[in-house]
């Protein structure tokens, strides 16, 4: 059978390759179809169409003969057909995802990660670590100083909210001054560590994860390993230590700013004196409660940073992978913080702290 | 060089490499002696860079054994890698410079970690290495601020930072103009003759393979295997009878012209 392509193939709407092939197969008496092209105008769309058509026909055992096609067109087709890589590509890319999946959920791998992290942290703190040039100062700044404005803002607002609710309720019982106690105890024990951790998870945890993930994607971590610099010691450990060092400081600042926030609402609303408020606040917070709050903030930091770093270190090597790693870091960290908070509170209740 | 090494710098024995359980190359066997330059050539996508990852221990071979200075590179990395860093330097095809550090810091980082010399001395050393690859004045540039060819050269400087006895380069002259490429070729020859470095060179540039390599290993996509190692001239001669080689090195006149053009300068 002989088919002739004519007309303007540059502007025409192309028919579907599949229906075209089906029609040809239906009408063709033999397995060989001779094709002839006399198009007025054509571009690569036409070549792509013929390429796909020929391939589809070949899959069903039909041979499309293109001898009569213009030479330029056959040249292009020839180049495209030479790409023997396609076959190997198909072979290569199958069994990957399962191994990656298995790897990500292996418990052994997590334990190993934790083990080498603890070891790395101990060495780092004793200044015995073998890696140098980690930019630790910059990390301290990133985790601490640069996070200060957002932590302060959030804390102040939380303080005002607590102060406002407390004032409305306690005023009815004529116990206005106890707003100071309420705000102080609530922030020291709960709100300051929790809000600091949530803000840091979103701000610093996400940054840690994205940095490490994009380094992995670009092969920078491979380059580190060939220089015998482990990603754990060079990237993860300094970040964890920096965060564990800065979070308690931020937490203390958060407590102070929250108290200020509470005071800013309570003083005009309730007619209590400034000094009286401060005195009442200070008296209400026991040393144990203070330590409990600070201790929690350290625990939270030790949850956020390793989760963020690990999420970056296991990310898939694509731009999407980096995005997913960052999301995973923040979501997992915040969930883990809240669970840990509940556990800590339950324990504190038992121990009557 | 004089001293005959009892262990080959690199020895690769019956190695298969691939991704996801399917081999791209199998039965790869070669060894590189100190002071020797081995060129690895083959079509794009035949698995050269995959083989490089195995050579430097980032991936394990699917079969066979790799020894670098008598040691298993994957084990060297697993044991902490200080040994690996002092044994070989790697130039990755995509450079893999550390993007959040300046070029100087890129070269300095290995030195900071392994050199016992003072800060000033290693800084001077790092600046000198950058000057060797023609990047004087770009010490404080970040990798995103330089061109592709400059990144390649910076990565070469980083690979040479610790003066390792083995260098593994993935396409050092890709993306460079002929003039700069020649300079890099000269640098490679000089490193070899000064330090007796063993060099594995993955390259597509026939000219620079001819100028640099002592022997050539050709990886064939079709049979997923390695042709016997030979000098480039010998390989050009065998090419007449071997279609894969002929495809790669070109037909007879091209080969002839290429051969004459090299003019070995050692
Ligand atoms: N991470 C990977 N996962 C799966 N397959 C891969 C991966 N990396 C490379 N491949 C496949 O392995 C084959 C060899 O890739 P490789 O990078 O080793 O080629 P190459 O010889 O270095 O080519 P070039 O000269 O173009 O750099 C390619 O066909 C590619 O599809
Ligand atoms: Mg490659």
XYZ file of C-alpha atoms and ligand atoms in Angstrom:
651
model
C 0.000 0.000 0.000
C 1.160 3.539 -0.666
C 0.357 6.596 1.449
C 1.029 10.149 0.366
C 1.426 13.033 2.779
C 0.613 16.326 1.150
C -0.616 19.769 2.079
C 0.742 22.188 4.627
C 2.035 20.342 7.672
C 3.305 23.453 9.305
C -0.020 24.992 10.162
C -2.331 21.986 9.961
C -3.743 20.371 13.066
C -2.095 16.968 13.222
C -4.270 13.858 13.476
C -3.753 11.458 16.358
C -0.901 9.066 15.647
C -2.755 6.140 17.142
C -5.911 6.506 15.056
C -3.801 7.092 11.971
C -1.832 3.924 12.584
C -4.968 1.915 13.252
C -6.505 3.096 10.010
C -3.391 2.267 8.023
C -3.146 -1.180 9.590
C -6.811 -1.787 8.854
C -6.584 -0.828 5.195
C -3.179 -2.192 4.373
C -3.242 -5.526 2.570
C 0.395 -6.293 3.344
C 2.755 -5.682 6.249
C 4.673 -3.155 4.217
C 3.481 0.405 3.795
C 5.194 2.725 1.385
C 5.124 6.329 2.409
C 5.594 9.300 0.172
C 5.852 12.870 1.313
C 5.042 15.859 -0.872
C 4.256 18.422 1.814
C 4.182 22.090 0.833
C 5.690 22.997 4.157
C 6.793 21.014 7.154
C 8.686 21.401 10.380
C 9.847 19.170 13.188
C 6.238 18.517 14.226
C 5.778 16.603 11.016
C 8.992 14.639 11.526
C 7.974 13.825 15.091
C 4.593 12.671 13.800
C 6.133 10.362 11.201
C 8.674 9.129 13.757
C 5.942 8.196 16.213
C 3.806 6.682 13.453
C 6.630 4.528 12.151
C 7.424 3.323 15.640
C 3.826 2.457 16.431
C 3.463 0.591 13.148
C 6.692 -1.278 13.808
C 5.389 -2.369 17.203
C 2.496 -4.066 15.419
C 4.713 -5.660 12.832
C 4.219 -3.207 10.002
C 7.105 -1.774 8.072
C 6.819 1.848 6.978
C 9.110 2.552 4.040
C 10.252 6.134 3.782
C 12.544 6.043 0.734
C 10.525 8.705 -1.064
C 10.768 11.220 1.763
C 12.894 14.360 1.322
C 16.491 13.646 2.306
C 16.623 16.284 5.084
C 13.605 14.704 6.647
C 15.069 11.225 6.453
C 18.304 12.575 7.902
C 16.519 13.892 10.974
C 14.611 10.633 11.365
C 17.849 8.717 11.078
C 19.454 10.737 13.843
C 16.483 10.196 16.115
C 16.394 6.468 15.421
C 20.069 6.110 16.309
C 19.446 6.929 19.954
C 20.019 3.404 21.151
C 20.260 4.744 24.701
C 16.495 4.488 25.006
C 16.624 0.719 25.345
C 19.232 0.774 28.060
C 17.463 3.599 29.824
C 14.394 1.430 30.186
C 16.457 -1.434 31.580
C 18.287 0.745 34.004
C 15.643 2.712 35.763
C 13.328 0.125 37.280
C 14.289 -1.419 40.586
C 15.548 1.770 42.204
C 12.605 3.049 44.197
C 12.178 -0.070 46.293
C 15.722 0.007 47.603
C 15.429 3.682 48.397
C 12.158 3.043 50.174
C 13.540 0.187 52.169
C 16.522 2.278 53.120
C 14.455 5.153 54.383
C 12.355 3.064 56.709
C 15.034 0.788 58.041
C 15.220 1.040 61.806
C 18.816 -0.079 61.835
C 19.783 2.880 59.709
C 18.115 5.290 62.155
C 19.869 3.764 65.113
C 23.156 3.987 63.277
C 22.450 7.627 62.444
C 21.756 8.414 66.084
C 24.806 6.507 67.232
C 27.208 8.318 64.975
C 25.541 11.612 65.782
C 25.963 11.124 69.535
C 29.560 10.114 69.000
C 30.110 13.143 66.766
C 28.537 15.501 69.312
C 30.681 14.144 72.134
C 33.841 14.537 70.068
C 32.789 18.004 68.955
C 32.142 19.180 72.491
C 35.501 17.862 73.647
C 37.097 19.648 70.673
C 38.502 16.334 69.558
C 36.596 16.239 66.302
C 38.730 15.758 63.256
C 36.852 18.196 61.017
C 37.719 21.832 60.761
C 36.247 24.764 58.913
C 32.611 24.022 59.666
C 31.663 27.682 59.989
C 30.363 27.078 63.504
C 30.209 30.785 64.290
C 27.910 31.386 61.358
C 25.687 28.543 62.474
C 25.463 30.007 65.972
C 24.434 33.293 64.438
C 21.883 31.636 62.189
C 20.326 29.604 64.988
C 20.513 32.322 67.614
C 20.899 35.963 66.740
C 19.094 35.866 63.425
C 16.156 34.049 64.995
C 15.825 36.607 67.755
C 13.369 39.029 66.081
C 10.832 36.390 65.159
C 11.107 34.597 68.502
C 10.674 37.912 70.317
C 7.691 38.946 68.239
C 5.900 35.651 68.700
C 6.683 35.593 72.413
C 5.438 39.123 72.965
C 2.170 38.348 71.243
C 1.726 35.123 73.190
C 2.333 37.101 76.359
C -0.330 39.641 75.441
C -2.819 36.910 74.574
C -2.272 35.126 77.860
C -2.415 38.438 79.714
C -5.632 39.421 78.006
C -7.459 36.140 78.632
C -6.159 35.998 82.180
C -7.227 39.555 82.893
C -10.759 39.005 81.647
C -11.230 35.909 83.785
C -9.369 36.837 86.950
C -10.824 40.325 87.148
C -14.238 38.784 87.780
C -12.916 37.114 90.920
C -11.127 40.209 92.081
C -7.823 38.423 91.703
C -6.390 40.710 89.063
C -2.799 40.568 90.255
C -2.663 36.813 89.701
C -2.525 37.494 85.973
C 1.197 37.942 86.562
C 1.399 34.432 88.025
C -0.628 32.978 85.224
C 1.459 34.530 82.460
C 4.764 33.783 84.165
C 4.050 30.161 84.969
C 2.460 29.437 81.611
C 5.321 30.919 79.636
C 8.142 29.492 81.710
C 6.751 25.987 81.793
C 5.026 25.727 78.437
C 4.708 28.538 76.003
C 8.279 29.792 75.825
C 9.941 26.426 75.162
C 7.179 25.323 72.825
C 6.883 28.506 70.794
C 10.649 28.893 70.539
C 10.902 25.333 69.303
C 8.118 25.729 66.759
C 9.583 28.950 65.425
C 13.062 27.409 65.248
C 11.751 24.297 63.533
C 10.203 26.463 60.849
C 13.066 28.885 60.539
C 16.275 27.077 61.336
C 15.262 23.428 60.926
C 13.962 24.122 57.440
C 17.156 25.962 56.546
C 19.369 23.146 57.851
C 17.431 20.583 55.913
C 17.357 22.573 52.681
C 21.075 23.344 52.847
C 22.093 19.755 53.405
C 19.595 18.434 50.871
C 20.771 20.753 48.143
C 24.383 19.906 48.889
C 23.481 16.275 48.485
C 21.654 16.941 45.245
C 24.638 18.747 43.768
C 27.096 16.030 44.750
C 28.822 18.302 47.255
C 28.467 15.693 49.968
C 30.139 13.108 47.728
C 32.969 15.569 47.242
C 33.226 15.939 51.011
C 33.424 12.194 51.511
C 36.230 11.801 48.999
C 38.164 14.223 51.184
C 37.378 12.060 54.168
C 35.079 14.684 55.631
C 31.917 13.007 56.794
C 28.654 14.821 56.283
C 27.692 13.831 59.814
C 30.683 15.481 61.464
C 31.022 18.377 59.075
C 27.397 19.324 58.489
C 25.037 17.700 60.974
C 26.921 17.754 64.270
C 27.846 21.477 64.271
C 24.249 22.330 63.419
C 22.878 20.229 66.246
C 25.346 21.683 68.727
C 24.682 25.242 67.538
C 20.969 24.781 67.946
C 21.252 23.093 71.329
C 23.426 25.972 72.503
C 21.246 28.786 71.236
C 17.748 27.486 71.971
C 17.925 27.834 75.782
C 19.154 31.408 75.369
C 16.302 32.191 73.037
C 13.956 30.488 75.470
C 15.066 32.755 78.317
C 14.591 35.797 76.120
C 11.204 34.473 75.127
C 10.199 34.227 78.796
C 11.264 37.806 79.459
C 9.539 39.200 76.384
C 6.340 37.235 77.088
C 6.243 38.626 80.595
C 6.615 42.054 79.079
C 3.735 41.279 76.745
C 1.532 40.162 79.605
C 2.440 43.259 81.514
C 1.685 45.537 78.573
C -1.894 44.269 78.601
C -2.465 43.760 82.299
C -1.259 47.127 83.570
C -3.696 49.313 81.601
C -6.557 46.811 81.925
C -6.295 46.035 85.623
C -4.674 48.942 87.248
C -1.770 47.039 88.758
C 1.614 48.626 89.207
C 4.575 47.769 87.075
C 6.863 46.845 89.970
C 4.124 44.900 91.631
C 3.611 42.898 88.451
C 7.291 42.088 88.076
C 7.570 41.125 91.715
C 4.533 38.895 91.520
C 5.860 37.213 88.371
C 9.260 36.551 89.851
C 7.798 35.175 93.032
C 5.492 32.777 91.242
C 8.152 30.968 89.234
C 10.002 28.332 91.174
C 13.529 27.405 90.298
C 12.438 23.869 89.403
C 9.876 25.156 86.947
C 12.457 27.404 85.343
C 14.879 24.515 84.925
C 12.056 22.375 83.592
C 11.295 24.961 80.895
C 14.902 25.433 79.884
C 15.546 21.704 79.959
C 12.618 21.165 77.653
C 13.939 23.726 75.209
C 17.250 21.877 75.024
C 15.431 18.608 74.445
C 13.397 20.222 71.687
C 16.537 21.532 70.013
C 18.012 18.050 70.180
C 14.896 16.795 68.429
C 14.576 19.455 65.733
C 18.158 19.636 64.505
C 18.804 15.898 64.049
C 15.450 15.424 62.325
C 16.212 18.318 59.976
C 19.731 17.132 59.216
C 18.731 13.557 58.626
C 15.894 14.627 56.379
C 18.389 16.562 54.270
C 20.892 13.748 54.206
C 18.452 11.161 52.868
C 16.745 13.396 50.334
C 16.193 12.344 46.752
C 18.549 14.021 44.342
C 16.034 16.265 42.626
C 14.751 19.789 43.151
C 11.461 18.272 44.292
C 13.424 16.070 46.656
C 14.868 19.147 48.345
C 11.377 20.582 48.727
C 10.062 17.364 50.175
C 13.012 17.070 52.539
C 12.330 20.548 53.883
C 8.643 19.898 54.359
C 9.384 16.590 56.019
C 11.868 18.220 58.345
C 9.434 20.864 59.562
C 6.385 18.614 59.831
C 8.216 15.785 61.569
C 10.020 18.149 63.894
C 6.882 19.968 65.023
C 5.003 16.724 65.545
C 7.886 15.255 67.484
C 8.190 18.384 69.631
C 4.557 18.252 70.644
C 4.747 14.568 71.476
C 7.905 15.163 73.486
C 6.247 18.079 75.269
C 3.335 15.908 76.317
C 5.706 13.228 77.598
C 7.769 15.762 79.513
C 4.649 17.208 81.141
C 3.397 13.787 82.107
C 6.734 13.035 83.685
C 6.836 16.371 85.461
C 3.395 15.712 86.898
C 4.636 12.411 88.272
C 7.748 13.981 89.736
C 5.811 17.035 91.001
C 8.168 19.565 89.453
C 61.041 8.112 38.369
C 63.319 5.257 39.226
C 61.541 3.578 42.120
C 59.383 0.677 41.103
C 56.248 0.512 43.214
C 55.424 -2.947 44.420
C 51.706 -2.159 44.578
C 50.011 -0.575 41.604
C 48.491 2.817 42.361
C 45.148 1.594 41.150
C 44.222 -1.926 40.265
C 40.814 -2.879 39.025
C 40.058 -6.544 38.680
C 37.012 -7.919 36.896
C 34.828 -5.070 38.036
C 31.187 -4.610 37.041
C 29.501 -1.296 37.575
C 25.928 -0.189 37.037
C 22.823 1.280 38.540
C 19.844 -0.443 40.093
C 21.236 -3.951 39.800
C 21.911 -3.875 36.059
C 25.492 -3.684 34.863
C 26.606 -0.948 32.481
C 30.111 -2.333 32.202
C 31.485 -5.658 33.273
C 34.832 -7.377 33.405
C 36.721 -4.102 33.637
C 40.319 -4.922 34.457
C 43.264 -2.560 34.464
C 45.966 -1.204 36.651
C 47.696 2.122 36.767
C 51.250 2.450 37.994
C 52.726 5.447 39.744
C 53.630 8.114 37.232
C 51.350 6.682 34.580
C 48.453 8.395 32.868
C 45.598 6.154 31.827
C 42.862 7.600 29.668
C 39.393 6.109 29.908
C 37.347 6.781 26.825
C 33.997 5.651 25.538
C 30.723 6.930 24.238
C 28.603 9.304 26.249
C 26.522 7.303 28.694
C 28.707 4.184 28.611
C 29.366 4.314 32.334
C 32.640 6.154 32.765
C 31.444 8.414 35.537
C 29.761 5.456 37.167
C 33.104 3.655 37.108
C 34.734 6.734 38.654
C 32.354 6.600 41.613
C 33.441 3.015 42.153
C 37.136 3.870 41.806
C 36.889 6.495 44.520
C 34.791 4.299 46.795
C 31.519 6.223 46.692
C 29.776 3.166 45.246
C 30.696 -0.457 45.593
C 31.317 -2.491 42.468
C 28.643 -5.043 41.542
C 31.404 -7.592 41.079
C 35.157 -7.686 41.204
C 37.591 -5.728 43.315
C 39.103 -2.266 43.253
C 42.357 -1.532 45.041
C 43.781 1.932 45.424
C 47.322 1.782 46.784
C 46.482 -1.728 47.847
C 43.387 -0.733 49.774
C 39.683 -0.964 49.110
C 38.485 2.614 48.519
C 34.965 1.996 49.820
C 36.482 0.694 53.057
C 38.795 3.698 53.203
C 35.802 6.031 53.070
C 33.906 3.966 55.604
C 36.776 4.049 58.057
C 36.772 7.837 58.110
C 38.379 8.708 54.845
C 41.517 10.525 56.023
C 43.495 7.846 54.224
C 41.420 8.316 51.085
C 41.893 12.082 51.106
C 45.648 11.689 51.246
C 45.651 8.952 48.620
C 43.577 10.385 45.792
C 42.056 13.593 44.550
C 38.920 13.575 42.463
C 37.535 15.911 39.834
C 33.856 15.169 39.351
C 32.267 15.719 35.977
C 29.932 18.363 37.407
C 32.743 19.822 39.549
C 30.784 19.525 42.819
C 32.418 22.610 44.267
C 31.077 23.575 47.680
C 28.763 26.353 46.642
C 28.541 28.130 49.966
C 32.301 28.644 50.104
C 34.562 30.857 48.027
C 37.051 29.239 45.673
C 39.831 29.827 48.157
C 37.843 28.185 50.939
C 37.106 25.281 48.623
C 40.805 24.609 48.225
C 41.527 25.481 51.854
C 39.061 23.075 53.426
C 41.036 19.892 52.657
C 44.239 21.649 53.695
C 42.697 22.833 56.962
C 41.673 19.299 57.737
C 44.859 17.501 56.859
C 47.763 19.865 56.759
C 49.734 20.462 59.933
C 51.163 23.709 58.612
C 50.181 27.146 59.819
C 47.209 29.104 58.506
C 49.315 31.531 56.504
C 51.246 28.762 54.813
C 48.175 26.813 53.761
C 46.525 29.987 52.511
C 49.531 30.661 50.321
C 49.475 27.080 49.145
C 45.785 27.297 48.261
C 46.325 30.584 46.413
C 49.190 29.010 44.516
C 47.052 26.043 43.471
C 44.403 28.418 42.179
C 47.042 30.397 40.314
C 48.281 27.150 38.712
C 44.907 26.675 37.046
C 44.788 30.338 36.031
C 42.362 31.522 38.669
C 44.513 34.093 40.378
C 42.311 36.988 41.437
C 39.199 34.853 41.777
C 40.002 33.605 45.278
C 37.009 35.331 46.795
C 34.504 34.474 44.089
C 31.747 32.002 44.856
C 31.194 29.058 42.524
C 28.004 30.604 41.120
C 29.925 33.697 40.131
C 32.345 31.953 37.777
C 31.951 30.283 34.404
C 31.651 26.560 33.760
C 35.227 26.216 32.585
C 36.491 28.205 35.538
C 34.559 25.947 37.883
C 36.218 22.969 36.244
C 39.629 24.515 36.853
C 38.784 25.403 40.439
C 37.724 21.818 41.017
C 41.040 20.646 39.550
C 42.836 22.915 42.005
C 40.803 21.436 44.834
C 41.573 17.884 43.724
C 45.286 18.726 43.788
C 45.095 20.507 47.124
C 46.741 17.754 49.148
C 49.192 16.660 46.415
C 47.836 13.120 46.450
C 49.775 10.353 44.693
C 46.701 9.562 42.585
C 44.469 11.931 40.656
C 41.204 10.926 39.033
C 39.827 13.461 36.581
C 36.431 13.282 34.914
C 36.649 15.373 31.736
C 39.099 18.034 32.941
C 39.082 19.915 29.664
C 35.376 19.771 28.880
C 34.027 23.264 28.421
C 37.441 24.871 28.037
C 38.742 26.751 25.029
C 41.645 25.049 23.209
C 44.157 27.406 24.748
C 43.128 26.888 28.371
C 42.689 23.172 27.692
C 46.296 23.019 26.534
C 47.371 24.787 29.708
C 45.516 22.226 31.807
C 47.108 19.429 29.771
C 50.521 20.919 30.464
C 49.700 21.187 34.136
C 48.699 17.524 34.240
C 51.947 16.486 32.572
C 53.953 18.614 34.953
C 52.246 17.258 38.044
C 52.987 13.796 36.776
C 56.634 14.433 36.129
C 57.231 16.384 39.341
C 55.305 14.194 41.777
C 55.139 10.890 39.915
C 51.377 11.014 40.245
C 49.257 8.262 38.797
C 46.457 9.850 36.823
C 43.198 8.427 35.559
C 41.772 10.682 32.933
C 38.261 10.379 31.592
C 38.141 12.404 28.435
C 36.536 12.864 25.049
C 39.211 15.122 23.590
C 41.302 12.992 21.261
C 43.951 15.685 21.128
C 44.501 15.806 24.839
C 44.307 12.020 25.168
C 47.058 11.829 22.582
C 49.207 14.396 24.347
C 48.708 13.030 27.837
C 47.940 9.371 28.003
C 50.381 6.516 28.250
C 47.644 3.984 27.653
C 43.989 4.062 26.745
C 41.095 1.977 28.024
C 38.127 1.973 25.706
C 34.712 1.155 27.161
C 32.265 -0.234 24.646
C 28.573 0.469 25.093
C 27.368 -2.396 22.927
C 29.228 -5.249 24.592
C 29.285 -3.481 27.985
C 32.931 -4.338 28.309
C 36.408 -2.945 28.038
C 38.673 -3.387 25.012
C 42.219 -4.513 25.829
C 44.277 -1.597 27.089
C 46.723 -0.236 24.580
C 48.666 2.814 23.593
C 46.586 5.278 21.625
C 48.568 4.636 18.435
C 48.018 0.894 18.726
C 44.371 1.446 19.431
C 44.098 3.594 16.324
C 45.594 0.751 14.321
C 43.214 -1.839 15.757
C 40.411 0.582 15.023
C 40.575 -0.404 11.373
C 39.231 -3.843 12.245
C 36.909 -2.931 15.089
C 33.686 -1.141 14.284
C 33.137 0.285 17.775
C 36.620 1.789 17.805
C 36.206 3.007 14.260
C 32.978 4.767 15.178
C 34.685 6.390 18.112
C 38.008 7.436 16.649
C 36.738 8.236 13.170
C 37.710 6.817 9.794
C 41.245 6.296 8.631
C 42.161 9.813 7.417
C 40.803 11.434 10.585
C 42.746 9.038 12.752
C 45.878 9.649 10.761
C 45.489 13.395 11.033
C 44.794 13.144 14.746
C 47.840 10.960 15.331
C 50.117 13.319 13.484
C 48.678 16.310 15.270
C 49.555 15.103 18.762
C 53.292 15.511 18.704
C 54.012 13.927 22.078
C 55.627 16.479 24.341
C 56.773 14.945 27.572
N 21.930 7.782 39.478
C 21.641 7.028 38.409
N 20.614 6.172 38.468
C 20.322 5.386 37.420
N 20.988 5.391 36.269
C 22.019 6.221 36.149
C 22.399 7.087 37.209
N 23.460 7.796 36.809
C 23.726 7.421 35.551
N 22.869 6.465 35.151
C 22.883 5.791 33.860
O 24.138 5.201 33.735
C 24.613 5.353 32.419
C 26.055 5.798 32.462
O 26.159 7.062 33.049
P 27.562 7.747 33.232
O 27.327 9.051 33.866
O 28.471 6.793 33.926
O 28.033 7.933 31.731
P 29.387 8.530 31.173
O 30.106 7.430 30.501
O 30.105 9.262 32.243
O 28.862 9.543 30.078
P 29.400 11.003 29.697
O 30.566 10.817 28.822
O 28.250 11.598 28.972
O 29.716 11.716 30.969
C 23.696 6.300 31.715
O 23.056 5.581 30.698
C 22.702 6.753 32.736
O 21.415 6.643 32.202
Mg 30.503 11.151 32.680
